[in-house]
Coordinates of C-alpha atoms in Angstrom, one line a residue:
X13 CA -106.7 11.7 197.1
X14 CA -103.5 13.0 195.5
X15 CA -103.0 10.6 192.1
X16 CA -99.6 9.4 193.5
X17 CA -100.9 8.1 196.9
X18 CA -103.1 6.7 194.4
X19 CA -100.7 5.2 192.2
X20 CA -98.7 3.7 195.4
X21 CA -101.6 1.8 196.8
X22 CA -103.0 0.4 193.4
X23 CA -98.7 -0.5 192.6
X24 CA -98.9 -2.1 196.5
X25 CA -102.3 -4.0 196.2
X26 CA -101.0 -5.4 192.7
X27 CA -97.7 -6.5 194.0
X28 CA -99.3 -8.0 197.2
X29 CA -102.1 -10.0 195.1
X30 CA -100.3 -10.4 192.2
X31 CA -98.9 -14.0 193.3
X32 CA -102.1 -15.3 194.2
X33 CA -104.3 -13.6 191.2
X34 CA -102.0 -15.7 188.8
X35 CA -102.7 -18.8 190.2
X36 CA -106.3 -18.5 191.1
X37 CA -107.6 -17.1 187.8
X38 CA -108.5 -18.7 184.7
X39 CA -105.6 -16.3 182.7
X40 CA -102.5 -18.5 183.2
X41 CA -99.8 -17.3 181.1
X42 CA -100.3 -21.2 179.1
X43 CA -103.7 -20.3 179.0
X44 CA -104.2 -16.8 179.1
X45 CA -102.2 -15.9 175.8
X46 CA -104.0 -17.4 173.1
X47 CA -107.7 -15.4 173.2
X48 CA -104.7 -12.4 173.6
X49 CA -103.0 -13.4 170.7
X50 CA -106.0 -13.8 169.1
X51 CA -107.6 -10.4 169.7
X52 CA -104.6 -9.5 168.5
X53 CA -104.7 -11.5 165.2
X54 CA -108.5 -10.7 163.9
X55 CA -108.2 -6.9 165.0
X56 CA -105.3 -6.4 162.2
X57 CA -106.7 -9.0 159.2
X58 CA -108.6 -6.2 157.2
X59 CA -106.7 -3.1 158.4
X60 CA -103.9 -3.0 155.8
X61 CA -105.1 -5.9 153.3
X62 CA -105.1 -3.2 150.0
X63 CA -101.3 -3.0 150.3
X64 CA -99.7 -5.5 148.2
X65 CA -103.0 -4.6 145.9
X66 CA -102.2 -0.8 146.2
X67 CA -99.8 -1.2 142.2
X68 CA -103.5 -2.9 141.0
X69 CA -105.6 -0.3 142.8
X70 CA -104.1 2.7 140.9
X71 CA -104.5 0.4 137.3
X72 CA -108.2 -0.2 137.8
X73 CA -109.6 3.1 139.1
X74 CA -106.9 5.0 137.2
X75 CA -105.7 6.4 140.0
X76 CA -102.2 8.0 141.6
X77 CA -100.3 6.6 143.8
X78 CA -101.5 9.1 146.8
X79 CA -104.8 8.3 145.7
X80 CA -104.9 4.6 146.4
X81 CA -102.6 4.9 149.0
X82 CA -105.7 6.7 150.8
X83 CA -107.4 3.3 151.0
X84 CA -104.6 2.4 154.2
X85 CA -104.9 6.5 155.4
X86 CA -108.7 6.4 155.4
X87 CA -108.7 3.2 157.9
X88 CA -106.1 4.6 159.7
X89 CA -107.5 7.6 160.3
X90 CA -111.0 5.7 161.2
X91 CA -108.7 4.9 164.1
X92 CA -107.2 7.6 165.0
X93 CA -110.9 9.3 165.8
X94 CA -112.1 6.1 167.3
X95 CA -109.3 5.9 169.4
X96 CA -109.4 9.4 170.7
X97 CA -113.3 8.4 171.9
X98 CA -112.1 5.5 173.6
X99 CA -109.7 7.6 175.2
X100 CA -112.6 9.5 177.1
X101 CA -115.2 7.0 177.8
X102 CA -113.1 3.3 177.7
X103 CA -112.5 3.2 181.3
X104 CA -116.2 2.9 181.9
X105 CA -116.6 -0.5 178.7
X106 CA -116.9 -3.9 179.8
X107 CA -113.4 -5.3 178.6
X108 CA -114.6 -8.6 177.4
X109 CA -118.3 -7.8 175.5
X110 CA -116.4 -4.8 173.9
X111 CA -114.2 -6.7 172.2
X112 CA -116.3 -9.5 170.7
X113 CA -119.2 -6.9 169.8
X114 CA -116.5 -4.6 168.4
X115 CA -115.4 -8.4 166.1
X116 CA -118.7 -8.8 165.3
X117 CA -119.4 -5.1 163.6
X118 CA -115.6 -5.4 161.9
X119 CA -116.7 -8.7 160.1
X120 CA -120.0 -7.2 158.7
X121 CA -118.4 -3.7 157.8
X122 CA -115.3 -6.1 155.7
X123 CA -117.7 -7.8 153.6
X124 CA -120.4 -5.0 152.9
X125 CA -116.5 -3.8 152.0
X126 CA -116.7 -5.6 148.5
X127 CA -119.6 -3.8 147.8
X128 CA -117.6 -0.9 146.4
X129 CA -118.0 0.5 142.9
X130 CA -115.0 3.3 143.5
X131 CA -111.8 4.5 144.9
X132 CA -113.8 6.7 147.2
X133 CA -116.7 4.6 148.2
X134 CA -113.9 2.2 149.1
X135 CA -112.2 4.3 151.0
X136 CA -115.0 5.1 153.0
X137 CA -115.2 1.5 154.4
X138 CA -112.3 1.5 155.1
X139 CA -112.5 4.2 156.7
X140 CA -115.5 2.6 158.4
X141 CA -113.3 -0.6 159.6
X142 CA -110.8 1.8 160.7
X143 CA -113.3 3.5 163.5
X144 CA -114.5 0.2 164.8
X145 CA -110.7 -1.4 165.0
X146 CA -109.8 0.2 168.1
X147 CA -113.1 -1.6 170.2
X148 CA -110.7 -4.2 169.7
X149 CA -107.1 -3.6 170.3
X150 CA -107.5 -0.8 172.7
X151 CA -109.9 -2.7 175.0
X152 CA -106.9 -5.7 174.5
X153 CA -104.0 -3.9 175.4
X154 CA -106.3 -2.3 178.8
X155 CA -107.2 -6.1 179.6
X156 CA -103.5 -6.7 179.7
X157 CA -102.8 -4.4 181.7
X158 CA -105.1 -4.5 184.2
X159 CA -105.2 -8.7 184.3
X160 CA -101.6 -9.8 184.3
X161 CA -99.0 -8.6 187.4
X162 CA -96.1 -6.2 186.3
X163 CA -93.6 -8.4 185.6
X164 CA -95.8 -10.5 183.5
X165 CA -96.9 -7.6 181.4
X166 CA -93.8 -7.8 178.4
X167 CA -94.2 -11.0 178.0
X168 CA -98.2 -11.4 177.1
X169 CA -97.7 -7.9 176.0
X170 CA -95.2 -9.6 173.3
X171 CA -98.6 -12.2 172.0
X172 CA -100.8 -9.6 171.8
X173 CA -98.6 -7.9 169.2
X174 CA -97.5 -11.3 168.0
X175 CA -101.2 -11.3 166.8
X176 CA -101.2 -8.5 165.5
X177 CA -98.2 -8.9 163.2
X178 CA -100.1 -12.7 162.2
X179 CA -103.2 -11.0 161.3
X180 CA -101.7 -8.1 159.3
X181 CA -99.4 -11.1 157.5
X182 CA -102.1 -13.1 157.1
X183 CA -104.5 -10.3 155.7
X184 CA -101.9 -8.7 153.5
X185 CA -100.9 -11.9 151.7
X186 CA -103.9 -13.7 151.1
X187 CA -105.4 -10.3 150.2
X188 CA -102.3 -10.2 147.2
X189 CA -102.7 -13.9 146.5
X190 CA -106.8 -13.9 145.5
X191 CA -106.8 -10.6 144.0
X192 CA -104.9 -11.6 141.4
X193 CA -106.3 -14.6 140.8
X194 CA -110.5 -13.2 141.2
X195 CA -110.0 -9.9 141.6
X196 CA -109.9 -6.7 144.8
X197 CA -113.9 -7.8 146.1
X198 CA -113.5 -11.4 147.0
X199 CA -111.0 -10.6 149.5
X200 CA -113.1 -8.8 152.1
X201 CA -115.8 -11.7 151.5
X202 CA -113.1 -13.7 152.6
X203 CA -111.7 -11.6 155.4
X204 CA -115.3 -10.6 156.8
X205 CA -116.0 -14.8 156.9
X206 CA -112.7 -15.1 158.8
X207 CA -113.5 -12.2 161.2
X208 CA -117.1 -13.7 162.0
X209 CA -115.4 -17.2 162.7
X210 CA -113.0 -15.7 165.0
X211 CA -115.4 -13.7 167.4
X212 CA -117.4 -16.4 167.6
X213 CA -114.1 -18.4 169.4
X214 CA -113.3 -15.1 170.8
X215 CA -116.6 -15.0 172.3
X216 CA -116.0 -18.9 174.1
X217 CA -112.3 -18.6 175.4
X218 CA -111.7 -15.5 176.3
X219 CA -111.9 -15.2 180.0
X220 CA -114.3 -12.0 181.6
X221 CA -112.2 -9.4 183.4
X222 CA -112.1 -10.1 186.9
X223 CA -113.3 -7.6 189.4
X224 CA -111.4 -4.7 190.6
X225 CA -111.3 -4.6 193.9
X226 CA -111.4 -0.7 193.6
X227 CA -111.9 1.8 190.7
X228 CA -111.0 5.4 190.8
X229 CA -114.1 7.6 189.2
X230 CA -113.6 10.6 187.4
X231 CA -116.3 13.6 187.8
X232 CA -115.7 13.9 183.8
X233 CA -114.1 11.6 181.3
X234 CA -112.0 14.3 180.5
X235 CA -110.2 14.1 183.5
X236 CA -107.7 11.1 183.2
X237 CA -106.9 12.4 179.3
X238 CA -105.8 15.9 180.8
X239 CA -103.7 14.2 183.9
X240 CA -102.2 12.0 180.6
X241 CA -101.3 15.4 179.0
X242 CA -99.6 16.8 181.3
X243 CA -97.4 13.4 181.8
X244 CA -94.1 14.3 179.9
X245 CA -93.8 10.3 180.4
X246 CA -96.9 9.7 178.1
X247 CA -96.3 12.5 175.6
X248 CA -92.9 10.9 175.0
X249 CA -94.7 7.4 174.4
X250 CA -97.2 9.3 172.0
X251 CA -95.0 10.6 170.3
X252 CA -92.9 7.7 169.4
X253 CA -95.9 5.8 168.3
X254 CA -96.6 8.3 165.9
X255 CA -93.0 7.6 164.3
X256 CA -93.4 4.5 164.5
X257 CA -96.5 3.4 162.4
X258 CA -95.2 6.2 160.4
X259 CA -92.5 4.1 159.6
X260 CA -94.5 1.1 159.0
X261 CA -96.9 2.3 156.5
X262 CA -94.9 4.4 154.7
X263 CA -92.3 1.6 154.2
X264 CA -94.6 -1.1 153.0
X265 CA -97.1 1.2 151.2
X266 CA -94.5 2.7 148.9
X267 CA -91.8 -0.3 148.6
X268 CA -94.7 -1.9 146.6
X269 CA -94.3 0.9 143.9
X270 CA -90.9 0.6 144.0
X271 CA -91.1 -3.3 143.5
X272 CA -93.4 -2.9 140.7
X273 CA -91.4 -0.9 138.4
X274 CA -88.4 -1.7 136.8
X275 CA -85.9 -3.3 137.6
X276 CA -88.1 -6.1 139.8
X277 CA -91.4 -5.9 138.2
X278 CA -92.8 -7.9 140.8
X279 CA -96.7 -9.0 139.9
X280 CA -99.4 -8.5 142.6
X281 CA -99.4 -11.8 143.9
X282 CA -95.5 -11.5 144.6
X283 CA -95.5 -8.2 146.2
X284 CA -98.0 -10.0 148.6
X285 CA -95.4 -12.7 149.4
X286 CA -92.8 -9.3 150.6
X287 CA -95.2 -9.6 153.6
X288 CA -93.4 -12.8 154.9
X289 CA -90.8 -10.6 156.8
X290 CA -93.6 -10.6 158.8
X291 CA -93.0 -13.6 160.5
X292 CA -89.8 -13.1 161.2
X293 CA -91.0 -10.2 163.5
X294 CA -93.4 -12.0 164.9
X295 CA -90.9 -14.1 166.0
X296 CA -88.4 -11.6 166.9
X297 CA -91.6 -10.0 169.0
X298 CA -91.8 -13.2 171.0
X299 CA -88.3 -13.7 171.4
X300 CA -88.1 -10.6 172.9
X301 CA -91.0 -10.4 175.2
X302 CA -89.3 -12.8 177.3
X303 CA -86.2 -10.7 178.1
X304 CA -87.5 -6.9 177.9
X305 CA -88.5 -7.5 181.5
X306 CA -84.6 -7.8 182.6
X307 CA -82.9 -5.7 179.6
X308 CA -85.6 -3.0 180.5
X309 CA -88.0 -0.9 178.2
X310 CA -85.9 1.9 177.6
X311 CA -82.9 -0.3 176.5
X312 CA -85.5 -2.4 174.7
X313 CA -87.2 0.4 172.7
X314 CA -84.2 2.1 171.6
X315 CA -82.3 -1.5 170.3
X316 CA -85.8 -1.5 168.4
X317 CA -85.5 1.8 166.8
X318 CA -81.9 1.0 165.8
X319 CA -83.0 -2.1 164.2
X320 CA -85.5 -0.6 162.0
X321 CA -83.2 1.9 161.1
X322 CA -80.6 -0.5 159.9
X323 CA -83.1 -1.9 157.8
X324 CA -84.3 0.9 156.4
X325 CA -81.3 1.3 154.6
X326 CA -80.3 -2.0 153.8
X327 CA -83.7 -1.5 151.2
X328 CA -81.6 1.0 149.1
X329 CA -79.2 -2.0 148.2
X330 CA -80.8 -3.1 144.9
X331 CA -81.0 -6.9 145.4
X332 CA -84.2 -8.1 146.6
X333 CA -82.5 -10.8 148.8
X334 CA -81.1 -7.5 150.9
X335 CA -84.0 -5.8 150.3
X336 CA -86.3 -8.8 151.9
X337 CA -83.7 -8.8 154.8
X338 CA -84.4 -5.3 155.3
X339 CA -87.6 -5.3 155.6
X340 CA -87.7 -8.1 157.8
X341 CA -85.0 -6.1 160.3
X342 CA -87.1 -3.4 159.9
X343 CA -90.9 -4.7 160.7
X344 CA -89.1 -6.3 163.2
X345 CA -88.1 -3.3 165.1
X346 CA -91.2 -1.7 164.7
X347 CA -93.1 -4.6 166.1
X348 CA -90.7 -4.9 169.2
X349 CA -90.9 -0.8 169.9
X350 CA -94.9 -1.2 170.3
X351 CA -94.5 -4.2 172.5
X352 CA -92.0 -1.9 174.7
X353 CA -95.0 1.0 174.1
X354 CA -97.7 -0.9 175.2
X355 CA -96.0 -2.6 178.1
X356 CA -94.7 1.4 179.2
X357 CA -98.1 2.3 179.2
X358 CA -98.5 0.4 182.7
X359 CA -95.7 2.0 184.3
X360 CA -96.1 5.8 182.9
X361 CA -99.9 6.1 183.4
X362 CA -101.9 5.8 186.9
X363 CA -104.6 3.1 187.2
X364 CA -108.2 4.9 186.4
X365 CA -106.3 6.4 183.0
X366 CA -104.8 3.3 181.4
X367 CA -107.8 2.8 178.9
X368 CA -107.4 6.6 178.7
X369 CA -103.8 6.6 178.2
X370 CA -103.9 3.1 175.7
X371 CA -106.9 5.0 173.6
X372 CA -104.5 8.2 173.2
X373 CA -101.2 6.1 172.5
X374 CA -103.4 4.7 169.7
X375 CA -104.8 7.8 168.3
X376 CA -101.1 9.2 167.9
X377 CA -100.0 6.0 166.7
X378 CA -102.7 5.8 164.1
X379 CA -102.6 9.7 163.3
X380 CA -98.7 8.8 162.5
X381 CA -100.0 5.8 160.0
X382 CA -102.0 8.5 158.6
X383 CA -99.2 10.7 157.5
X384 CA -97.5 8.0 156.8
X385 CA -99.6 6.7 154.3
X386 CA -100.1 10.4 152.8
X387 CA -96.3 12.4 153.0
X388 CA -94.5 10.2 151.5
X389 CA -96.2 10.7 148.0
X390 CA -94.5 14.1 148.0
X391 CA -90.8 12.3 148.8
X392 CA -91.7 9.5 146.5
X393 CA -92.0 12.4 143.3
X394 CA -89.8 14.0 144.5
X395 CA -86.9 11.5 145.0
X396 CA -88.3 7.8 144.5
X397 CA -87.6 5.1 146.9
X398 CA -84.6 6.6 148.1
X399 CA -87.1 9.9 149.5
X400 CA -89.1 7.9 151.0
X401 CA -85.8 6.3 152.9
X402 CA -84.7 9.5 153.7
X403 CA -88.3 11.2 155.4
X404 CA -88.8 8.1 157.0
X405 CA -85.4 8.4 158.6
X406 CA -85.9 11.6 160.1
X407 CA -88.8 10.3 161.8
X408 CA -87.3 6.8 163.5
X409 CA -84.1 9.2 164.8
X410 CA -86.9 11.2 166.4
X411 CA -88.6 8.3 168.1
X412 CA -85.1 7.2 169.4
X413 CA -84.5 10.7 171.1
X414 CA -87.7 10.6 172.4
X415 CA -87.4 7.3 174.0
X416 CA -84.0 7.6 175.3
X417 CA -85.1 11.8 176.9
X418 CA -88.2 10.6 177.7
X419 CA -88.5 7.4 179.2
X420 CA -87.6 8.9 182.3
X421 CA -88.0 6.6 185.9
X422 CA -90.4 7.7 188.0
X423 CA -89.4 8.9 191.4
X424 CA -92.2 7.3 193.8
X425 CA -93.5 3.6 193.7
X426 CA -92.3 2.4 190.3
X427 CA -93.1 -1.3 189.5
X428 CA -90.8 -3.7 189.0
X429 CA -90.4 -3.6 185.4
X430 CA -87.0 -1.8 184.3
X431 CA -86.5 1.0 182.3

C-alpha cells in the first residue's frame, strides 16, 4: 500500500479515536506528563555534568582545553551511534521496558564512572553513558508521539524537554557544586544513586503503551530510514538539530573558559551556578508548548532560532549580568527549537518510521553536539570567545534557513497542527 494511503488512514483513525483515547486511557494530560517529564529529567542528569568542571578538568590531568572538552564529545558521540541503531531496529522495542532497562544500565555505567584514573579512561564512560542515553529519550519522544492526539503533541512535547533542561540543570550544577568541595568522582556516585532512584519510580508510574490497533512491518529495518532520506521534510529537521546542539554545547562548553580567565575569574563552583539560565528555559519551553499548536511550528522554530541568536551576542557584552541574560535568551531558544523538532517529527514522518525518524533526528542532533564540543577549540585559539560567537553564528543562521525552506506543508492529509 502506497505510504500516503498509509499516512491518510493512520492521520484518519488518530483523529477519529483521538477524543475517546484521551479520556479512556490512563495518560491524561494532568497525569500523563509527569513520568514524561521525568524520562525527560533522568535521561539528561549525567550527559553534560563535566561542564562547569571542564576549567578543573584541564588543571588536574594537565590537559587542553579540546582535550577535556572531549569528555562532553565522547558522550555525545555515544549517542550519536546509539541513536543511529535505534533508528533501524526501535520500531520493533517495547516503549515502556526500554526505557526503565535503558535507566537502569545509565545508573550503573555513572557510578562505575568515578572509577576513572585518566582523561581518557574517563572519556570512555562517558562515552559509554552516551550509547545507552538514547534507550531513553528516543523511546520517550516515539511514546509521545504515538500516545497523545495531534493537537496534544506540543504541549507534552514541551514537558518532555522541560525534563530534559531540569536534568541537564540539575546535573550540571550540583556536578560544579561538589566537585569543588570533594572533588570530580563523587559526583557520578551521586548522579548514578539519583538515576537508580528515578527508574525505580519510572518503573511504577509510567503507564505501558497502549495497543496499536495496526502496525505497518517493514521486510528490512532499513526500509523506513531510506523512505526518511528521501523526505526533504526530515532532512530539513536533521539538519537543524545538528545546528542546534551545536549551539548548545559549544556555547556552554567554552563560555566556562572564557569565565575563568580574567576579567571574571569565576571558581568552579560559580561557573556551575551559570547553569541557572536554565530554568528560565525551562520555563520559556513550557510557556511555549501551550501556544506552538496555534502560532504553528514553523513560526515557532524560527522565533526560536532568533532568540538564541540575540543571545548569542548579547555574551560579547562584558558584564556578567548581560552575559547571564544571554545565556538565558539563548538556552532558551534552543530548548524551544527541539520542542518544535520533536513535535515536527509527527507531522513530516509516516507512522511505522517515527522511532526511525526520532532515532535519526537524534543521531544528527548529537553528531552536531559532537562538533560542537570539538570545532570550536580551533575558533577559541584562534579568536577567544568572540570565535566562538562568530562559528556558532554561522551555524544558528543556517538552522533558520533551513526551517523557514524546509518546513514545507504537506499536500495530502496533514494533521491539525500548523506549520
Amino acid at each position: 500500500m502506497p505510504t500516503a494511503t498509509l499516512r491518510a488512514s493512520d492521520d484518519a483513525l488518530l483523529a477519529a479515536g483521538s477524543q475517546s483515547s484521551l479520556s479512556s486511557s490512563s495518560l491524561k494530560p494532568q497525569r500523563g506528563v509527569f513520568p514524561v517529564f521525568l524520562c525527560g529529567m533522568l535521561a539528561f542528569l549525567e550527559l553534560y555534568c563535566t561542564q562547569p568542571m571542564l576549567p578543573m578538568l584541564a588543571h588536574v590531568f594537565h590537559a587542553s582545553e579540546a582535550s577535556v572538552s572531549g569528555t562532553i564529545s565522547a558522550s555525545t558521540f555515544g549517542v550519536a551511534i546509539s541513536a543511529a541503531l535505534l533508528a533501524l531496529f526501535g520500531e520493533r522495542l517495547d516503549r515502556k521496558k526500554t526505557i526503565v532497562a535503558s535507566m537502569v544500565a545509565l545508573a550503573i555505567c555513572t557510578l562505575l564512572t568515578a572509577t576513572a584514573t585518566s582523561l581518557p579512561v574517563l572519556a570512555l564512560w562517558r562515552m559509554l553513558q552516551g550509547l545507552i542515553t538514547p534507550g531513553v529519550f528516543i523511546l520517550t519522544i516515539a511514546y509521545v508521539t504515538e500516545e497523545w492526539p495531534p493537537l496534544e503533541v506540543p504541549r507534552v512535547m514541551s514537558y518532555y524537554v522541560g525534563g530534559t533542561v531540569f536534568g541537564g540543570f540539575l546535573g550540571r550544577i550540583s556536578a560544579g557544586i561538589l566537585a569543588e568541595r570533594l572533588g570530580w568522582r563523587p559526583i557520578f556516585l551521586v548522579l548514578g544513586i539519583l538515576g537508580l532512584f528515578g527508574a525505580a519510580l519510572a518503573q511504577r508510574v509510567l503507564p505501558p503503551a497502549r495497543p496499536k490497533e495496526r502496525r505497518i512491518k517493514s521486510a528490512s529495518p532499513f526500509t523506513p530510514v531510506l523512505a526518511n532520506l528521501q523526505n526533504p521534510r526530515l532532512l530539513a529537521t536533521f539538519g537543524i538539530g545538528f545546528c542546534m546542539l551545536y549551539t548548545l554545547i559549544s556555547i556552554f562548553s567554552y563560555i566556562t573558559f572564557y569565565l575563568a580567565a580574567a576579567p571574571f575569574h569565576l571558581s568552579t563552583a560559580e561557573l556551575s551556578w551559570l547553569f541557572t539560565v536554565y530554568l528560565c528555559g525551562l520555563a520559556a519551553t513550557l510557556a511555549a508548548g501551550t501556544v506552538l499548536a496555534r502560532v504553528g511550528l514553523r513560526h515557532g522554530m524560527v522565533t526560536a532560532i532568533g532568540f538564541c541568536l540575540g543571545g548569542l551576542m548579547l555574551t560579547l557584552v562584558p558584564s556578567l549580568p548581560v552575559i547571564g541574560l544571554g545565556l538565558a535568551m539563548a538556552s532558551s531558544g534552543v530548548f524551544i527549537s527541539q520542542t518544535c523538532a520533536n513535535s515536527f517529527l509527527r507531522d513530516a514522518a509516516p507512522a511505522g518510521s517515527r522511532v526511525s525518524a526520532a532515532g535519526m533526528y537524534i543521531c544528527s542532533y548529537y553528531i552536531g553536539g559532537t562538533v560542537g564540543g570539538i570545532l570550536p577549540a580551533a575558533a577559541w585559539r584562534m579568536a577567544g570567545w568572540p570565535g566562538c560567537v562568530s562559528l556558532t553564528s554561522t551555524l544558528l543562521i543556517t538552522a533558520g534557513l533551513l526551517a523557514f525552506f524546509g518546513w514545507k506543508k504537506r499536500t495530502a492529509a496533514p494533521d491539525p497542527i500548523p506549520l
